Amino acid sequence: MNVKPMPEMTEISKPFWQGLKEGEIRIQQCNQCDGWVFFPRRHCSHCLAHDLEWKPVSGKGTLYSFTLTRIPTLPEFADEMPQALAVVELEQGVRINTTLVGLEEDEIKVGMALKPVLDQVDAKGNTLLRFTAADKSLDSLPYMNPLGSLPRNEQGQIQVAVDNPTALQALVSDEFTEWSNSITVDQELINTFAELSGDNYWIHTDPERAAKESPFGTTIAHGSLVQVLQSRLNFALPFEITGFQTMVNYGSDRLRFPAPVPAGSEIQARARVKSVQQSRKGTALTLEVHVHVVGNDRPSVINDLVILYR
């Protein structure tokens, strides 16, 4: 995952960003007056007609204005300093805010000819539009996975240092781990938890009454019991966090029980890294853990578990 803030794709701007992912620069042209329009909008900025069409362009242009920044606006941009913020005027006359790449400071001149550089910033193909001098050989910046060069432990897990924010953000994923081992949640276990917790409500502890009155036709496990059993469900995370002094369970940002676990069911779990946030308290890694009854698509527990590293 890209650690830096990204522009928000809207319904109107989606064709522009999708074009960059596909290796093409697209801007809008009015079918009424032939005027070119940027930034993306619903109406023509020349004649106000609501008749705009997305069209591919070369991206060639000239440098209209630039500023060299030496203090990052956010810590995530520190690796780009000095950053050449620029306004580029395309051949079609529209101006685009961007950054210049592949240039020394003394090479940057107002009016210089420029060409586009497509900068892929993550594994999903999300791409930003940069520019460089027209005579440079640079055409694209491929995505470099920050996890690719990191060492692995004996179990094959990627070792990610707690002070490596770029690599930590790359752990964030929409993909879940493989399934964990499974365990059986039987009536004896449910009764033991009921005695320990004091929650002996009949829907958990009285099989005969549950068979007659429960909408589930049987007793069900306490949601809290299924949550606690996560510690016995060993899903294999593909990484190991290193370089910290303490690691604590900081709680849950979200805890839901979408589906019941009938007595006698087998459960299993899987997880993904949902987010990584750094603050003065430390590094908070949120694991989204799903516990399912084996064979059920709908999770019985969704737990956004926050682990704090210091």
Coordinates of C-alpha atoms in Angstrom, one line a residue:
M1 CA 0.0 0.0 0.0
N2 CA 1.1 3.5 -0.8
V3 CA 2.0 5.4 2.5
K4 CA 1.4 8.9 1.0
P5 CA -2.0 10.6 0.8
M6 CA -3.7 10.1 -2.5
P7 CA -6.2 12.2 -4.4
E8 CA -9.8 11.1 -3.9
M9 CA -11.3 9.6 -7.0
T10 CA -14.9 11.0 -7.7
E11 CA -17.5 10.0 -10.1
I12 CA -16.5 13.0 -12.3
S13 CA -12.8 12.4 -12.2
K14 CA -12.8 8.6 -12.4
P15 CA -12.0 8.5 -16.2
F16 CA -8.9 10.6 -15.6
W17 CA -7.5 8.3 -12.9
Q18 CA -8.6 5.1 -14.7
G19 CA -6.8 6.4 -17.8
L20 CA -3.6 6.8 -15.9
K21 CA -3.9 3.2 -14.6
E22 CA -4.2 2.1 -18.2
G23 CA -1.2 4.1 -19.4
E24 CA -3.2 6.9 -21.0
I25 CA -3.7 10.6 -20.3
R26 CA -7.4 11.7 -20.7
I27 CA -8.9 15.1 -20.5
Q28 CA -12.3 16.5 -21.4
Q29 CA -13.2 18.3 -24.6
C30 CA -16.5 20.1 -25.2
N31 CA -18.5 18.8 -28.2
Q32 CA -20.2 22.2 -28.6
C33 CA -17.2 24.7 -28.7
D34 CA -14.2 22.2 -29.0
G35 CA -12.7 23.8 -25.9
W36 CA -10.5 21.6 -23.7
V37 CA -11.3 21.4 -20.0
F38 CA -9.3 20.6 -16.9
F39 CA -9.8 19.9 -14.0
P40 CA -12.7 17.4 -14.5
R41 CA -16.2 18.8 -14.3
R42 CA -19.7 18.4 -15.6
H43 CA -19.9 21.5 -17.7
C44 CA -17.6 23.3 -20.2
S45 CA -15.6 26.1 -18.6
H46 CA -15.7 28.0 -21.9
C47 CA -19.3 27.9 -23.1
L48 CA -21.0 26.2 -20.0
A49 CA -22.4 23.4 -22.2
H50 CA -23.0 20.1 -20.5
D51 CA -21.5 18.1 -23.4
L52 CA -18.0 17.0 -22.4
E53 CA -16.2 14.0 -23.7
W54 CA -13.1 12.3 -22.4
K55 CA -10.3 12.1 -25.0
P56 CA -6.7 10.8 -24.9
V57 CA -3.9 13.3 -25.3
S58 CA -0.1 13.0 -25.5
G59 CA 0.5 14.9 -22.3
K60 CA 3.2 17.0 -23.9
G61 CA 3.4 20.6 -22.6
T62 CA 5.5 23.4 -21.2
L63 CA 6.4 24.5 -17.7
Y64 CA 4.1 27.4 -16.8
S65 CA 5.4 27.8 -13.2
F66 CA 7.2 26.0 -10.4
T67 CA 8.2 26.1 -6.8
L68 CA 11.0 24.2 -5.0
T69 CA 9.9 23.1 -1.5
R70 CA 12.5 22.0 1.0
I71 CA 10.3 21.4 4.1
P72 CA 7.7 18.5 3.6
T73 CA 4.1 19.4 4.2
L74 CA 3.7 15.9 5.7
P75 CA 6.3 13.5 7.0
E76 CA 5.4 11.0 4.3
F77 CA 6.8 13.4 1.7
A78 CA 10.3 13.7 3.3
D79 CA 11.9 11.4 0.8
E80 CA 11.0 13.7 -2.1
M81 CA 12.7 16.8 -0.8
P82 CA 13.5 19.1 -2.5
Q83 CA 10.1 18.7 -4.2
A84 CA 9.5 20.5 -7.5
L85 CA 5.8 21.5 -7.4
A86 CA 4.8 22.7 -10.9
V87 CA 2.0 24.0 -13.1
V88 CA 2.2 22.4 -16.6
E89 CA 0.4 23.8 -19.6
L90 CA -0.5 21.1 -22.0
E91 CA -0.6 21.5 -25.8
Q92 CA -4.4 21.8 -25.5
G93 CA -4.1 24.9 -23.3
V94 CA -5.2 23.4 -20.0
R95 CA -3.0 23.7 -16.9
I96 CA -2.3 20.8 -14.5
N97 CA -0.8 21.0 -11.0
T98 CA 1.8 18.3 -10.7
T99 CA 5.4 17.5 -9.6
L100 CA 8.6 17.3 -11.7
V101 CA 10.8 14.3 -11.5
G102 CA 14.2 13.2 -12.9
L103 CA 15.5 16.8 -13.0
E104 CA 18.3 18.7 -11.2
E105 CA 17.4 22.0 -9.8
D106 CA 19.4 24.0 -12.3
E107 CA 17.7 22.1 -15.2
I108 CA 14.2 23.5 -14.3
K109 CA 13.3 26.6 -16.4
V110 CA 9.9 28.2 -17.0
G111 CA 8.8 27.6 -20.6
M112 CA 10.8 24.3 -20.9
A113 CA 9.3 21.5 -23.0
L114 CA 7.9 18.7 -20.8
K115 CA 6.6 15.2 -21.3
P116 CA 4.5 13.0 -18.9
V117 CA 5.8 10.4 -16.5
L118 CA 3.3 7.8 -15.2
D119 CA 4.2 7.1 -11.6
Q120 CA 2.6 3.8 -10.4
V121 CA 2.4 4.2 -6.6
D122 CA 1.0 0.9 -5.4
A123 CA 0.4 -2.7 -6.3
K124 CA -3.2 -2.0 -7.4
G125 CA -1.9 0.1 -10.3
N126 CA -3.0 3.5 -9.0
T127 CA -0.9 6.0 -10.9
L128 CA 0.0 9.7 -10.6
L129 CA 0.8 12.1 -13.4
R130 CA 4.3 13.6 -13.1
F131 CA 6.4 15.4 -15.7
T132 CA 10.0 15.6 -16.8
A133 CA 12.0 17.4 -19.5
A134 CA 11.1 16.4 -23.1
D135 CA 14.6 15.2 -23.8
K136 CA 14.8 12.8 -20.8
S137 CA 14.5 9.1 -21.3
L138 CA 12.2 8.7 -18.3
D139 CA 8.7 7.7 -19.3
S140 CA 7.4 5.9 -16.2
L141 CA 8.1 5.1 -12.6
P142 CA 7.2 1.5 -11.8
Y143 CA 5.9 0.5 -8.4
M144 CA 8.6 -0.9 -6.1
N145 CA 7.2 -3.1 -3.4
P146 CA 8.9 -1.9 -0.2
L147 CA 8.6 -5.5 1.2
G148 CA 10.4 -7.1 -1.6
S149 CA 13.9 -6.5 -0.3
L150 CA 13.3 -7.2 3.4
P151 CA 14.7 -10.3 5.1
R152 CA 12.6 -13.3 6.2
N153 CA 12.7 -15.3 9.4
E154 CA 13.0 -19.1 9.6
Q155 CA 9.2 -19.5 9.1
G156 CA 9.4 -17.5 5.9
Q157 CA 7.7 -14.4 7.3
I158 CA 8.8 -11.0 6.1
Q159 CA 10.6 -9.1 8.9
V160 CA 9.3 -5.5 9.0
A161 CA 10.9 -3.1 11.4
V162 CA 8.6 -1.0 13.5
D163 CA 10.4 2.1 12.4
N164 CA 9.9 1.5 8.7
P165 CA 6.7 3.3 7.9
T166 CA 6.7 2.6 4.2
A167 CA 7.0 -1.1 4.7
L168 CA 4.4 -1.1 7.5
Q169 CA 1.9 0.6 5.2
A170 CA 2.6 -2.0 2.5
L171 CA 1.2 -4.6 4.9
V172 CA -2.2 -3.1 4.6
S173 CA -4.2 -5.4 2.2
D174 CA -7.7 -6.4 1.2
E175 CA -6.6 -10.0 1.1
F176 CA -7.1 -12.3 4.1
T177 CA -4.7 -14.9 5.4
E178 CA -5.4 -18.6 4.8
W179 CA -7.8 -20.2 7.3
S180 CA -6.5 -21.1 10.8
N181 CA -6.9 -24.4 12.5
S182 CA -10.5 -25.2 13.6
I183 CA -11.8 -25.9 17.1
T184 CA -15.2 -27.2 18.2
V185 CA -17.4 -25.1 20.4
D186 CA -19.4 -27.7 22.3
Q187 CA -22.0 -27.4 25.0
E188 CA -19.5 -28.1 27.8
L189 CA -17.3 -25.2 26.7
I190 CA -20.3 -22.9 26.5
N191 CA -21.4 -23.9 30.0
T192 CA -18.0 -23.4 31.4
F193 CA -17.9 -19.9 29.9
A194 CA -21.4 -19.2 31.2
E195 CA -20.3 -20.1 34.7
L196 CA -17.1 -18.1 34.5
S197 CA -18.8 -15.0 33.0
G198 CA -22.1 -15.2 34.9
D199 CA -24.0 -15.0 31.6
N200 CA -26.2 -18.1 31.9
Y201 CA -29.0 -16.9 29.7
W202 CA -31.0 -19.9 28.6
I203 CA -30.3 -19.4 24.8
H204 CA -26.7 -20.5 25.7
T205 CA -27.2 -23.0 28.5
D206 CA -30.6 -24.8 28.1
P207 CA -30.6 -27.1 25.1
E208 CA -34.2 -28.3 25.7
R209 CA -35.7 -24.8 25.9
A210 CA -33.6 -23.6 23.1
A211 CA -34.8 -26.4 20.9
K212 CA -38.4 -25.3 21.5
E213 CA -38.1 -21.5 21.8
S214 CA -34.9 -20.3 20.2
P215 CA -35.0 -19.1 16.5
F216 CA -31.8 -21.1 16.0
G217 CA -33.3 -24.4 17.1
T218 CA -30.4 -25.0 19.5
T219 CA -28.2 -23.3 22.0
I220 CA -25.6 -20.9 20.7
A221 CA -22.2 -19.8 21.9
H222 CA -21.8 -16.4 23.6
G223 CA -20.3 -13.8 21.2
S224 CA -17.7 -13.0 23.8
L225 CA -16.7 -16.6 24.0
V226 CA -16.2 -16.9 20.3
Q227 CA -14.1 -13.7 20.4
V228 CA -11.9 -15.0 23.2
L229 CA -11.3 -18.2 21.3
Q230 CA -9.5 -16.2 18.7
S231 CA -6.3 -16.8 20.7
R232 CA -6.7 -20.5 20.0
L233 CA -7.1 -20.0 16.2
N234 CA -3.7 -19.8 14.7
F235 CA -3.8 -18.0 11.3
A236 CA -0.4 -17.5 9.7
L237 CA 0.5 -13.9 9.2
P238 CA 2.9 -13.4 6.3
F239 CA 5.0 -10.9 8.4
E240 CA 6.8 -10.4 11.7
I241 CA 7.1 -7.0 13.3
T242 CA 10.6 -6.4 14.7
G243 CA 12.5 -3.8 16.6
F244 CA 9.9 -2.9 19.3
Q245 CA 10.2 -3.0 23.1
T246 CA 6.7 -3.8 24.0
M247 CA 3.6 -5.1 22.2
V248 CA 0.2 -4.8 23.8
N249 CA -3.4 -5.6 22.9
Y250 CA -4.8 -2.0 22.7
G251 CA -8.4 -3.1 22.3
S252 CA -10.9 -3.3 19.5
D253 CA -12.0 -0.4 17.2
R254 CA -15.0 -2.5 16.0
L255 CA -16.5 -5.7 17.4
R256 CA -19.6 -7.3 15.7
F257 CA -21.4 -10.7 16.0
P258 CA -23.1 -11.0 12.6
A259 CA -24.0 -14.7 12.8
P260 CA -24.6 -17.2 15.6
V261 CA -22.3 -20.1 16.5
P262 CA -24.6 -23.1 17.3
A263 CA -23.4 -25.5 20.0
G264 CA -21.3 -28.2 18.4
S265 CA -20.0 -26.0 15.6
E266 CA -16.4 -25.9 14.4
I267 CA -15.0 -22.4 14.0
Q268 CA -12.0 -21.1 12.1
A269 CA -10.5 -17.7 11.5
R270 CA -8.6 -15.5 9.1
A271 CA -7.3 -12.0 9.2
R272 CA -5.9 -9.1 7.2
V273 CA -4.0 -5.9 8.1
K274 CA -6.6 -3.2 7.9
S275 CA -4.5 -0.1 8.9
V276 CA -1.3 1.0 10.4
Q277 CA -1.1 4.3 12.2
Q278 CA 1.8 6.0 14.0
S279 CA 1.5 8.4 16.8
R280 CA 3.4 9.5 20.0
K281 CA 1.9 6.5 21.7
G282 CA 3.6 4.1 19.3
T283 CA 2.6 2.2 16.1
A284 CA -1.0 0.9 16.1
L285 CA -1.5 -2.1 13.7
T286 CA -5.2 -3.0 13.2
L287 CA -5.9 -6.6 12.4
E288 CA -9.4 -7.3 11.0
V289 CA -10.1 -10.8 12.3
H290 CA -13.1 -12.8 11.0
V291 CA -14.2 -15.9 12.8
H292 CA -16.5 -18.2 10.8
V293 CA -18.4 -21.4 11.4
V294 CA -16.7 -23.8 9.1
G295 CA -18.5 -23.8 5.8
N296 CA -20.3 -20.5 6.4
D297 CA -19.5 -17.5 4.3
R298 CA -20.8 -15.0 6.8
P299 CA -18.5 -14.4 9.7
S300 CA -19.7 -15.0 13.3
V301 CA -17.3 -12.4 14.7
I302 CA -15.7 -9.4 13.1
N303 CA -13.0 -7.9 15.4
D304 CA -10.8 -5.0 14.4
L305 CA -8.1 -5.8 16.9
V306 CA -5.6 -3.0 17.6
I307 CA -2.0 -4.1 18.5
L308 CA 0.2 -1.3 19.8
Y309 CA 4.0 -1.5 19.3
R310 CA 6.4 0.7 21.3

